[in-house]
Coordinates of C-alpha atoms in Angstrom, one line a residue:
M1 CA 0.0 0.0 0.0
T2 CA 1.3 3.4 -1.0
L3 CA 0.4 6.2 1.4
S4 CA 1.1 9.9 0.9
Q5 CA 3.1 11.8 3.5
S6 CA 0.1 14.0 4.3
R7 CA -2.1 10.9 4.9
I8 CA 0.5 9.4 7.3
I9 CA 0.8 12.7 9.1
R10 CA -3.0 12.9 9.4
F11 CA -3.1 9.5 11.0
L12 CA -0.2 10.1 13.4
K13 CA -1.9 13.3 14.6
S14 CA -4.7 10.9 15.9
V15 CA -2.2 8.7 17.8
H16 CA -0.6 9.6 21.2
P17 CA 2.2 10.5 21.8
Y18 CA 3.0 11.4 18.2
D19 CA 0.2 13.9 18.1
A20 CA 2.3 16.1 20.5
L21 CA 5.4 16.3 18.3
P22 CA 6.3 19.6 16.6
D23 CA 5.4 19.9 12.9
P24 CA 9.0 19.6 11.6
V25 CA 9.6 16.4 13.7
M26 CA 6.2 15.0 12.5
N27 CA 7.2 15.6 8.9
D28 CA 10.5 13.9 9.4
L29 CA 8.8 11.0 11.1
A30 CA 6.3 10.6 8.3
Q31 CA 9.1 10.4 5.8
K32 CA 11.0 7.7 7.7
I33 CA 8.1 5.5 8.7
Q34 CA 8.0 2.2 7.0
V35 CA 4.6 0.9 5.8
H36 CA 4.1 -2.9 5.8
E37 CA 1.2 -5.0 4.6
I38 CA 0.7 -8.3 6.4
E39 CA -1.6 -11.0 5.0
E40 CA -4.2 -12.7 7.2
N41 CA -2.8 -15.2 9.7
S42 CA 0.8 -14.2 8.8
A43 CA 3.5 -13.5 11.3
V44 CA 4.6 -10.0 12.0
Y45 CA 7.5 -11.2 14.1
E46 CA 8.5 -14.3 16.1
L47 CA 9.7 -14.6 19.7
G48 CA 13.5 -13.9 19.8
Q49 CA 13.6 -12.1 16.5
E50 CA 15.4 -8.8 16.2
L51 CA 12.8 -6.0 16.0
P52 CA 13.1 -3.3 13.2
G53 CA 11.3 -0.7 15.3
V54 CA 8.0 -0.1 17.1
Y55 CA 4.8 -1.0 15.3
I56 CA 1.6 1.0 15.0
I57 CA -1.6 -0.5 13.6
Y58 CA -3.0 1.5 10.7
E59 CA -5.5 -1.0 9.6
G60 CA -6.4 -4.5 10.8
Q61 CA -5.9 -6.6 14.0
V62 CA -2.9 -8.2 15.5
E63 CA -2.8 -11.1 18.0
I64 CA 0.1 -11.2 20.5
T65 CA 1.0 -14.5 22.0
D66 CA 3.7 -15.5 24.5
E67 CA 6.4 -18.2 24.3
N68 CA 3.8 -20.8 25.2
G69 CA 1.4 -19.8 22.5
A70 CA -1.1 -18.3 24.9
V71 CA -2.9 -15.2 23.7
V72 CA -2.0 -12.2 25.8
S73 CA -3.5 -9.4 23.8
H74 CA -5.6 -8.5 20.7
L75 CA -4.7 -5.2 19.2
G76 CA -6.5 -2.9 16.8
L77 CA -6.4 0.5 15.2
R78 CA -3.8 2.9 16.6
N79 CA -2.4 0.4 19.1
S80 CA 1.4 0.2 19.4
F81 CA 3.4 -3.0 20.1
G82 CA 6.9 -4.3 20.2
E83 CA 8.2 -1.5 22.4
R84 CA 8.9 -3.7 25.5
G85 CA 11.4 -5.8 23.6
L86 CA 12.8 -2.8 21.8
L87 CA 13.5 -1.0 25.0
K88 CA 15.2 -4.0 26.6
D89 CA 17.6 -5.4 24.0
G90 CA 15.8 -5.0 20.7
I91 CA 14.7 -8.7 20.7
A92 CA 11.0 -9.6 20.5
L93 CA 9.6 -10.9 23.8
T94 CA 6.4 -12.2 22.2
N95 CA 5.0 -13.4 18.9
A96 CA 2.8 -11.1 16.8
R97 CA 0.5 -12.4 14.0
A98 CA -2.0 -10.5 11.8
H99 CA -5.5 -11.7 12.7
I100 CA -6.9 -10.3 9.5
P101 CA -5.2 -8.4 6.5
T102 CA -3.3 -5.7 8.3
V103 CA -1.3 -2.5 7.5
L104 CA 1.4 -1.5 9.9
F105 CA 3.6 1.5 10.4
I106 CA 7.1 0.8 11.7
V107 CA 9.0 3.6 13.5
P108 CA 12.6 2.6 12.9
T109 CA 14.6 1.6 16.1
G110 CA 17.1 4.5 15.9
L111 CA 14.4 7.1 15.4
F112 CA 12.3 5.6 18.1
H113 CA 15.1 5.8 20.6
S114 CA 15.8 9.4 19.5
L115 CA 12.2 10.5 20.1
I116 CA 12.3 8.9 23.6
K117 CA 15.5 10.7 24.4
E118 CA 14.5 14.1 23.0
Y119 CA 10.8 14.4 23.9
D120 CA 9.6 13.9 27.4
I121 CA 6.0 13.2 26.3
V122 CA 7.3 10.2 24.2
S123 CA 9.5 9.0 27.0
R124 CA 6.6 9.1 29.5
F125 CA 4.3 7.3 27.2
F126 CA 6.7 4.3 26.6
N127 CA 8.0 4.3 30.1
R128 CA 5.6 1.8 31.6
K129 CA 6.7 2.6 35.2
R130 CA 4.3 4.7 37.3
A131 CA 5.5 8.2 37.8
S132 CA 7.4 8.5 41.0
R133 CA 5.6 10.0 43.9
T134 CA 6.8 13.2 45.4
G135 CA 6.1 12.1 48.9
P136 CA 3.5 13.2 51.5
Q137 CA 2.2 16.8 51.0
S138 CA 1.1 19.3 53.6
L139 CA -2.1 21.2 53.8
A140 CA -0.4 24.1 52.1
T141 CA 0.5 22.1 49.0
T142 CA -2.8 20.1 48.7
A143 CA -5.1 20.9 45.8
I144 CA -8.3 22.7 46.7
D145 CA -10.5 20.1 45.1
V146 CA -9.3 17.8 47.9
L147 CA -10.0 20.4 50.6
M148 CA -13.3 21.8 49.4
A149 CA -16.9 20.7 50.3
P150 CA -18.6 20.0 46.9
A151 CA -22.1 21.3 46.0
P152 CA -22.4 24.0 48.7
E153 CA -25.8 25.1 49.9
T154 CA -27.2 28.0 47.9
C155 CA -30.1 30.4 48.1
D156 CA -31.8 33.2 46.0
A157 CA -30.9 36.8 46.8
S158 CA -34.5 37.6 47.6
I159 CA -35.1 35.2 50.5
P160 CA -35.5 36.8 54.0
V161 CA -32.5 36.7 56.3
Q162 CA -34.6 34.8 58.9
K163 CA -35.2 32.0 56.3
A164 CA -31.5 31.9 55.4
A165 CA -30.7 31.6 59.2
Q166 CA -33.1 28.7 59.4
I167 CA -31.4 26.9 56.5
M168 CA -28.0 27.3 58.1
R169 CA -29.4 26.0 61.4
D170 CA -31.1 23.0 59.9
K171 CA -28.1 22.1 57.6
R172 CA -25.6 22.8 60.4
I173 CA -23.5 25.1 58.2
S174 CA -22.1 28.6 58.7
S175 CA -22.6 30.2 55.3
L176 CA -24.9 30.3 52.2
C177 CA -23.7 31.0 48.7
V178 CA -26.2 33.4 47.0
T179 CA -26.7 32.6 43.4
E180 CA -28.6 33.7 40.3
G181 CA -29.0 30.6 38.1
D182 CA -25.7 28.8 38.5
S183 CA -23.7 32.1 38.9
L184 CA -22.4 33.2 42.3
V185 CA -23.4 36.7 43.2
G186 CA -22.6 36.8 46.9
I187 CA -22.0 34.9 50.2
A188 CA -23.7 35.3 53.6
T189 CA -22.3 33.9 56.8
L190 CA -23.5 33.6 60.4
R191 CA -21.2 36.5 61.3
D192 CA -23.0 38.6 58.7
I193 CA -26.4 37.8 60.3
S194 CA -25.2 38.6 63.8
S195 CA -23.1 41.7 63.0
K196 CA -25.5 43.3 60.5
F197 CA -29.0 41.9 60.8
V198 CA -29.2 41.3 64.5
A199 CA -26.9 44.0 65.8
N200 CA -28.6 46.7 63.7
A201 CA -32.1 45.4 64.5
M202 CA -33.0 45.3 60.8
P203 CA -36.6 44.5 59.9
D204 CA -37.9 40.9 59.5
T205 CA -38.5 41.6 55.8
T206 CA -34.8 42.2 55.1
T207 CA -33.5 40.0 52.3
I208 CA -30.2 38.2 52.3
S209 CA -29.0 40.5 49.5
K210 CA -28.9 43.4 52.0
I211 CA -26.3 41.7 54.3
M212 CA -24.4 39.4 52.0
T213 CA -20.9 40.1 50.7
P214 CA -21.4 40.8 47.0
D215 CA -19.0 39.4 44.4
P216 CA -16.9 37.5 46.9
I217 CA -13.4 36.5 46.2
T218 CA -13.2 33.0 44.8
L219 CA -10.5 30.4 44.0
S220 CA -10.4 27.6 41.4
P221 CA -10.1 23.8 42.1
S222 CA -6.6 23.9 40.7
D223 CA -5.4 26.3 43.3
I224 CA -3.7 24.9 46.4
G225 CA -4.1 25.1 50.2
S226 CA -1.6 27.9 50.6
D227 CA -3.8 30.1 48.4
V228 CA -6.7 29.5 50.7
L229 CA -4.6 30.2 53.8
H230 CA -3.1 33.4 52.3
V231 CA -6.5 34.8 51.2
M232 CA -8.1 34.0 54.6
M233 CA -5.3 35.6 56.5
E234 CA -5.1 38.7 54.2
R235 CA -8.9 39.3 54.0
G236 CA -9.8 38.1 57.5
I237 CA -12.5 35.7 56.1
G238 CA -13.3 32.1 56.9
H239 CA -15.3 31.1 53.7
I240 CA -14.0 30.9 50.1
P241 CA -16.3 29.8 47.3
I242 CA -14.6 27.6 44.6
C243 CA -15.6 28.3 41.0
E244 CA -14.7 26.7 37.7
G245 CA -15.7 28.2 34.4
G246 CA -17.8 30.8 36.1
H247 CA -19.8 28.1 37.9
L248 CA -19.9 27.5 41.7
I249 CA -18.7 23.9 42.4
G250 CA -17.6 24.0 46.1
I251 CA -16.6 26.0 49.2
V252 CA -13.6 25.9 51.6
T253 CA -14.1 27.0 55.2
Q254 CA -11.8 27.2 58.2
T255 CA -13.7 24.1 59.5
D256 CA -12.7 22.2 56.3
L257 CA -9.0 23.1 56.9
T258 CA -9.2 22.0 60.5
H259 CA -11.0 18.8 59.5
Y260 CA -8.3 18.0 56.9
Q261 CA -5.5 18.4 59.4
A262 CA -7.4 16.3 61.9
V263 CA -8.1 13.4 59.6
N264 CA -4.9 11.3 59.6
S265 CA -4.3 7.7 60.3
A266 CA -2.5 8.2 63.6
E267 CA -5.3 10.4 65.0
M268 CA -7.9 7.9 63.8
V269 CA -6.0 5.1 65.5
R270 CA -5.8 7.1 68.7
R271 CA -9.5 7.7 68.7
I272 CA -10.4 4.1 68.0
A273 CA -8.0 2.8 70.8
R274 CA -10.0 4.9 73.3
A275 CA -13.5 4.2 72.0
K276 CA -15.9 2.6 74.4
S277 CA -18.2 1.0 71.8
A278 CA -18.4 -0.1 68.2
E279 CA -20.7 2.9 67.5
E280 CA -17.9 5.3 68.7
M281 CA -15.4 3.5 66.4
A282 CA -17.9 3.8 63.5
L283 CA -17.7 7.6 63.7
V284 CA -14.0 7.3 63.1
T285 CA -14.1 4.6 60.3
A286 CA -16.7 6.7 58.5
E287 CA -13.7 9.1 57.8
I288 CA -11.8 6.4 55.9
P289 CA -13.0 7.6 52.4
Q290 CA -11.7 11.1 53.2
L291 CA -8.4 9.6 54.5
L292 CA -8.1 7.7 51.2
V293 CA -8.6 11.0 49.3
Q294 CA -6.0 12.8 51.3
L295 CA -3.4 10.0 51.2
V296 CA -3.7 9.6 47.4
A297 CA -3.7 13.3 46.8
G298 CA -0.7 13.6 49.1
G299 CA 1.4 11.6 46.8
N300 CA 1.6 8.4 48.8
R301 CA 2.3 5.1 47.0
H302 CA -0.6 2.6 46.9
E303 CA 1.1 0.1 49.3
I304 CA 1.5 2.9 51.9
V305 CA -2.2 4.0 51.4
T306 CA -3.5 0.5 51.8
R307 CA -1.2 -0.3 54.7
L308 CA -2.4 2.8 56.7
I309 CA -6.0 2.0 55.9
T310 CA -5.5 -1.6 57.0
D311 CA -3.9 -0.4 60.2
I312 CA -7.2 1.2 61.2
A313 CA -9.0 -2.1 60.6
D314 CA -6.4 -3.9 62.8
I315 CA -6.7 -1.5 65.7
A316 CA -10.5 -1.6 65.5
T317 CA -10.3 -5.4 65.6
R318 CA -8.0 -5.3 68.7
R319 CA -10.1 -2.8 70.4
L320 CA -13.2 -4.9 69.8
L321 CA -11.4 -7.9 71.2
A322 CA -10.5 -5.9 74.4
L323 CA -14.1 -4.7 74.7
A324 CA -15.3 -8.3 74.2
E325 CA -13.1 -9.5 77.1
Q326 CA -14.3 -6.7 79.3
K327 CA -17.9 -7.9 78.7
L328 CA -17.3 -11.7 78.7
G329 CA -14.5 -11.9 81.2
S330 CA -11.0 -13.4 80.8
P331 CA -10.8 -16.1 78.0
P332 CA -10.8 -19.7 79.3
A333 CA -7.9 -20.6 77.0
P334 CA -5.3 -18.7 74.9
Y335 CA -6.6 -17.7 71.4
L336 CA -5.5 -15.9 68.3
W337 CA -7.6 -13.7 66.0
L338 CA -6.4 -13.7 62.4
A339 CA -7.4 -11.8 59.3
C340 CA -7.3 -13.1 55.8
G341 CA -8.3 -11.5 52.5
S342 CA -7.3 -7.9 51.9
Q343 CA -6.9 -7.2 55.6
G344 CA -4.6 -10.2 56.0
R345 CA -2.5 -8.9 53.1
Q346 CA -2.6 -5.3 54.4
E347 CA -4.2 -4.2 51.2
Q348 CA -7.5 -2.7 52.2
T349 CA -8.9 0.2 50.2
G350 CA -12.0 2.3 50.5
V351 CA -14.3 -0.7 50.3
S352 CA -13.7 -3.9 52.3
D353 CA -15.6 -6.8 53.8
Q354 CA -14.3 -8.8 56.7
D355 CA -12.5 -12.2 56.5
N356 CA -11.3 -13.6 59.7
C357 CA -10.9 -16.7 61.9
L358 CA -10.1 -17.8 65.5
M359 CA -7.4 -20.3 66.4
L360 CA -7.7 -21.7 69.9
D361 CA -5.1 -23.3 72.1
D362 CA -5.3 -27.1 72.1
S363 CA -6.1 -27.0 75.8
V364 CA -9.6 -25.6 75.0
T365 CA -12.5 -27.8 76.0
D366 CA -16.0 -28.1 74.6
A367 CA -17.3 -26.2 77.6
D368 CA -15.0 -23.3 76.6
L369 CA -16.3 -23.0 73.0
P370 CA -19.5 -20.9 73.8
Y371 CA -17.2 -18.1 75.2
F372 CA -15.3 -17.9 71.9
Q373 CA -18.5 -18.1 69.9
E374 CA -19.8 -15.1 71.8
L375 CA -16.4 -13.3 71.4
A376 CA -16.5 -13.9 67.6
R377 CA -20.0 -12.6 67.4
F378 CA -19.2 -9.5 69.4
V379 CA -16.2 -8.7 67.2
S380 CA -17.7 -9.5 63.8
D381 CA -20.9 -7.5 64.7
G382 CA -18.7 -4.6 65.8
L383 CA -16.7 -4.7 62.6
D384 CA -19.9 -4.7 60.6
T385 CA -21.0 -1.6 62.5
C386 CA -17.7 0.0 61.6
G387 CA -18.4 -0.6 57.9
Y388 CA -16.5 -3.8 57.4
F389 CA -19.5 -5.7 56.2
Y390 CA -20.0 -9.5 56.8
C391 CA -18.2 -11.8 54.4
P392 CA -20.7 -13.0 51.7
G393 CA -18.9 -16.4 51.8
D394 CA -19.1 -16.6 55.6
M395 CA -15.4 -16.7 56.0
M396 CA -15.6 -15.4 59.5
A397 CA -14.8 -16.5 63.0
T398 CA -18.6 -16.6 63.7
N399 CA -18.7 -19.7 61.5
P400 CA -17.9 -22.7 63.8
C401 CA -15.7 -24.1 61.1
W402 CA -13.3 -21.2 61.5
C403 CA -13.3 -21.1 65.3
Q404 CA -11.3 -24.2 66.2
P405 CA -8.3 -25.5 68.2
V406 CA -4.9 -25.4 66.4
R407 CA -5.0 -29.2 66.0
V408 CA -8.1 -28.9 64.0
W409 CA -6.6 -26.2 61.8
R410 CA -3.6 -28.5 61.2
N411 CA -6.0 -31.2 60.0
Y412 CA -7.8 -28.6 57.8
F413 CA -4.6 -27.7 56.0
R414 CA -3.4 -31.3 55.7
G415 CA -6.7 -32.3 54.2
W416 CA -6.7 -29.4 51.7
I417 CA -3.2 -30.3 50.6
A418 CA -3.8 -34.1 50.4
K419 CA -7.1 -33.7 48.4
P420 CA -7.0 -30.5 46.4
N421 CA -10.6 -30.4 45.2
P422 CA -12.1 -27.1 44.0
E423 CA -13.4 -26.3 47.5
A424 CA -10.0 -27.1 49.1
Q425 CA -8.2 -24.9 46.6
M426 CA -10.5 -22.0 47.3
L427 CA -10.2 -22.4 51.1
A428 CA -6.4 -22.8 50.9
S429 CA -6.1 -19.7 48.8
V430 CA -8.0 -17.7 51.4
M431 CA -6.2 -19.2 54.4
F432 CA -2.7 -18.8 52.9
D433 CA -3.2 -15.1 53.4
L434 CA -3.7 -15.4 57.2
R435 CA -2.1 -12.7 59.4
P436 CA -2.3 -12.6 63.2
I437 CA -4.1 -9.5 64.6
G438 CA -4.7 -10.1 68.3
G439 CA -4.1 -12.7 70.9
Q440 CA -1.3 -15.3 71.3
F441 CA 0.7 -15.0 68.0
E442 CA 2.8 -18.1 68.7
L443 CA -0.2 -20.3 68.1
F444 CA 0.3 -19.6 64.4
E445 CA 4.0 -19.6 63.9
D446 CA 4.7 -23.3 63.7
L447 CA 1.5 -24.0 61.8
Q448 CA 2.4 -21.5 59.1
V449 CA 5.9 -23.0 58.6
D450 CA 4.7 -26.6 58.7
T451 CA 1.9 -25.9 56.2
L452 CA 4.0 -24.1 53.7
S453 CA 6.5 -27.0 53.8
A454 CA 3.9 -29.6 53.3
A455 CA 2.2 -27.7 50.5
N456 CA 5.4 -27.1 48.7
A457 CA 6.3 -30.8 48.9
N458 CA 3.0 -31.9 47.2
S459 CA 3.4 -31.2 43.5
I460 CA -0.2 -32.2 42.7
F461 CA -1.5 -29.6 45.3
V462 CA 0.8 -26.9 43.8
A463 CA -0.4 -27.7 40.3
H464 CA -4.0 -27.4 41.4
M465 CA -3.3 -24.1 43.2
I466 CA -1.7 -22.8 40.0
S467 CA -4.7 -23.8 38.0
N468 CA -7.0 -22.1 40.5
S469 CA -4.9 -19.0 40.5
L470 CA -5.4 -18.6 36.7
K471 CA -9.2 -18.3 37.0
H472 CA -9.0 -14.5 37.3
T473 CA -7.6 -13.1 34.1
P474 CA -6.8 -9.5 33.1
P475 CA -9.6 -7.9 31.0
L476 CA -7.9 -7.9 27.6
G477 CA -9.9 -7.9 24.4
L478 CA -10.5 -6.3 21.1
L479 CA -12.1 -3.0 22.2
R480 CA -9.0 -0.8 22.6
G481 CA -7.3 -3.7 24.2
F482 CA -9.9 -4.2 26.9
A483 CA -12.7 -6.7 27.6
A484 CA -15.3 -4.8 29.6
I485 CA -18.1 -6.4 31.6
R486 CA -20.9 -7.2 29.1
S487 CA -24.1 -7.0 31.1
G488 CA -25.6 -6.2 34.4
E489 CA -25.2 -3.2 36.8
H490 CA -21.5 -2.7 35.9
R491 CA -21.8 -3.1 32.1
N492 CA -19.0 -1.6 30.0
T493 CA -16.6 -1.3 33.0
L494 CA -13.5 -3.0 34.1
D495 CA -13.4 -4.8 37.4
L496 CA -10.1 -3.5 38.8
K497 CA -10.4 -5.9 41.8
H498 CA -11.2 -9.3 40.4
N499 CA -9.6 -8.8 36.9
G500 CA -7.0 -6.2 38.0
V501 CA -5.2 -6.7 41.3
V502 CA -6.5 -10.2 42.1
P503 CA -4.6 -11.9 39.2
V504 CA -1.4 -10.5 40.7
V505 CA -2.4 -11.4 44.2
D506 CA -3.0 -15.0 43.0
L507 CA 0.4 -15.1 41.3
A508 CA 2.2 -13.7 44.4
R509 CA 0.5 -16.4 46.5
I510 CA 1.8 -19.1 44.2
Y511 CA 5.3 -17.7 44.5
S512 CA 5.0 -17.7 48.3
L513 CA 3.9 -21.3 48.2
Q514 CA 6.7 -22.4 45.8
G515 CA 9.3 -20.6 47.8
Q516 CA 7.8 -21.2 51.3
L517 CA 7.7 -17.5 51.9
T518 CA 6.0 -16.3 55.0
E519 CA 5.1 -12.8 53.7
T520 CA 1.4 -12.2 53.1
N521 CA 1.5 -8.7 51.4
T522 CA 1.4 -9.1 47.6
R523 CA 4.2 -6.6 46.9
A524 CA 6.4 -8.1 49.7
R525 CA 5.8 -11.6 48.2
L526 CA 6.9 -10.4 44.7
K527 CA 10.1 -8.9 46.1
A528 CA 10.8 -12.0 48.2
A529 CA 10.2 -14.1 45.1
E530 CA 12.8 -12.1 43.2
S531 CA 15.3 -12.3 46.1
T532 CA 15.0 -16.1 46.2
G533 CA 15.3 -16.5 42.5
L534 CA 11.7 -17.5 41.8
L535 CA 11.4 -14.4 39.6
S536 CA 14.1 -13.0 37.4
P537 CA 15.1 -9.4 38.2
S538 CA 13.6 -8.1 34.9
G539 CA 10.5 -10.3 35.4
A540 CA 10.0 -9.0 38.9
R541 CA 10.4 -5.4 37.8
D542 CA 7.9 -5.8 35.0
L543 CA 5.3 -7.5 37.3
L544 CA 5.9 -5.0 40.1
D545 CA 5.5 -2.1 37.7
A546 CA 2.3 -3.6 36.3
Y547 CA 0.9 -4.2 39.8
D548 CA 1.7 -0.7 40.9
L549 CA 0.0 0.8 37.9
I550 CA -3.2 -1.3 38.3
A551 CA -3.4 -0.8 42.1
E552 CA -2.9 3.0 41.8
T553 CA -5.4 3.2 39.0
R554 CA -7.9 1.5 41.3
L555 CA -7.2 3.8 44.2
E556 CA -7.4 6.9 41.9
H557 CA -10.8 5.7 40.6
Q558 CA -12.1 5.3 44.2
V559 CA -10.8 8.8 45.1
R560 CA -12.7 10.3 42.1
L561 CA -15.9 8.6 43.3
V562 CA -15.4 9.8 46.9
K563 CA -14.8 13.4 45.7
S564 CA -18.0 13.4 43.7
G565 CA -20.0 12.2 46.7
E566 CA -20.3 8.6 45.7
K567 CA -19.3 5.4 47.4
P568 CA -16.0 3.9 46.3
N569 CA -16.1 0.8 44.1
N570 CA -13.8 -1.2 41.8
Y571 CA -15.6 -0.7 38.5
L572 CA -13.9 1.7 36.1
A573 CA -15.2 2.7 32.7
P574 CA -12.4 2.7 30.1
S575 CA -14.0 5.9 28.7
D576 CA -13.0 7.6 31.9
L577 CA -9.3 7.1 31.0
S578 CA -7.2 9.1 28.5
D579 CA -5.6 7.4 25.6
F580 CA -2.3 7.6 27.5
E581 CA -3.8 5.9 30.6
R582 CA -5.6 3.3 28.6
S583 CA -2.4 2.4 26.8
H584 CA -0.4 2.0 30.0
L585 CA -3.1 0.1 31.7
R586 CA -3.5 -2.3 28.8
D587 CA 0.3 -2.9 28.8
A588 CA 0.2 -3.7 32.5
F589 CA -2.5 -6.2 31.9
V590 CA -0.4 -7.8 29.1
V591 CA 2.5 -8.2 31.5
V592 CA 0.2 -10.0 34.1
K593 CA -1.3 -12.2 31.4
T594 CA 2.2 -13.1 30.1
M595 CA 3.3 -14.1 33.7
Q596 CA 0.1 -16.1 34.2
S597 CA 0.9 -18.0 31.0
A598 CA 4.5 -18.6 32.2
V599 CA 3.3 -19.9 35.6
G600 CA 0.7 -22.1 33.9
H601 CA 3.4 -23.7 31.9
G602 CA 5.6 -24.4 34.9
K603 CA 7.9 -21.4 34.5
G604 CA 8.3 -18.5 36.9
M605 CA 10.3 -15.9 35.1
L606 CA 10.0 -13.2 32.6
S607 CA 13.4 -12.9 30.9

């Protein structure tokens, strides 16, 4: 196919990051691009072949497979591929085959590397690592859209002052924004009412327009906390409306600033540790979504955010155990409360259920069991009150199966390992993430070591666990590289939990089993797998980078929901992402898919 330079340029201007290149560079690129036509079901390149450059799909579809022949991605119009091998040593890490008659652009290797070196936007696009975080930010450097209260209360300029005062009283607020349509014309505060209306004995018919501050100073959501502080100090005011494009979208008050500074994990832990009831704790855990917003906006990495949020669940659990003992008396035998699931892995986000169990000392008697059943009910009910809803699968200490002496737990694990049926695989997957929370920690130490050793020694069990771990797959498909949910409440979205982070969680659990690693946190397991040789250094870097990007995309999605007044969830619409974000997320999923294929074929490394 012969394409004119103008046609190539027109196409490149629709493809990121080339669309951001200066016109002279774009013209040079269009002249040097090679155009290749590939017949249906013909190879573009084979694994191990030297790559001529990075590929861009102009027409058609390309199927990417790994060294085992497993499909890891289907690519279509405007998708790039081959860059991962090109950036390593220039050798293809996958196979690429045209699914239908296809036309490809090839950006030659030398030119590709020059563009990466000279243009930051190209470098950022092809650098699949997450941008480094700048570290925790202070109130002064935090963006206003994190600090502000969205959708502030408004009123018409013609309402009586007394009516405005009643609104403030009923809504428990200290100001009203006065609007005409969606345009801000003024602001009235409680201080205005007391110092102007009440102090001057103005008549009852006085309207809010007579006492409001007209055309108040405003800030935009892109301003930062220091702007708020400086304006408040300079003008002696305590309320600043936030406008965007001439429209009122929020307000920042001195109370908001105080609340922001007060909401931090250490302060929340302190309050929970002194709480006298689950209801008191619930007042604190209700602030977790706001803490999530602040931690992410403050530049903290995802593993720090989830660790701090999990710490709150841990202290709530320990406080409930202490309150249970106060109510029920001293325990008749030593016990250990353990968490599994996301709490066990220290990976809780803005939405979590509870997964837990009780291990009892072997000295426990049948007569002692009612005590522990009551203790389990007290703690699980308290956790539910705090927002950690009951596990849909009943994986809780309230289930008699999961409130047993250590000897019974040993038999459980032996049975699961000896007969790895689907139920055993599921239970073992959950229980391999156990982490002690409160009680006698030594009850678990020998059990964990012995279980990992026995599991590792049983190749059939390991094979079944590997098979089970591959049931959750990344959402790769033809539509811009994604396979969205097809029906139901979450149609046309990606499940960033079950098809995003869970596939990596499952892989990390397999590595911990193969290496008898005692870590439960996913990132810690991956790093330990690298240090013990289960993962090659390059494979570990790729998988860690992919996991980081997926996990942080999930947190950022939850933060956007919280900031818009919605409950956080794990369902992201691809349309909410930029082309840049979609490309990087797709590549992260490809890395995970490739690693799943390697593990499924008895290999643990990405070379």
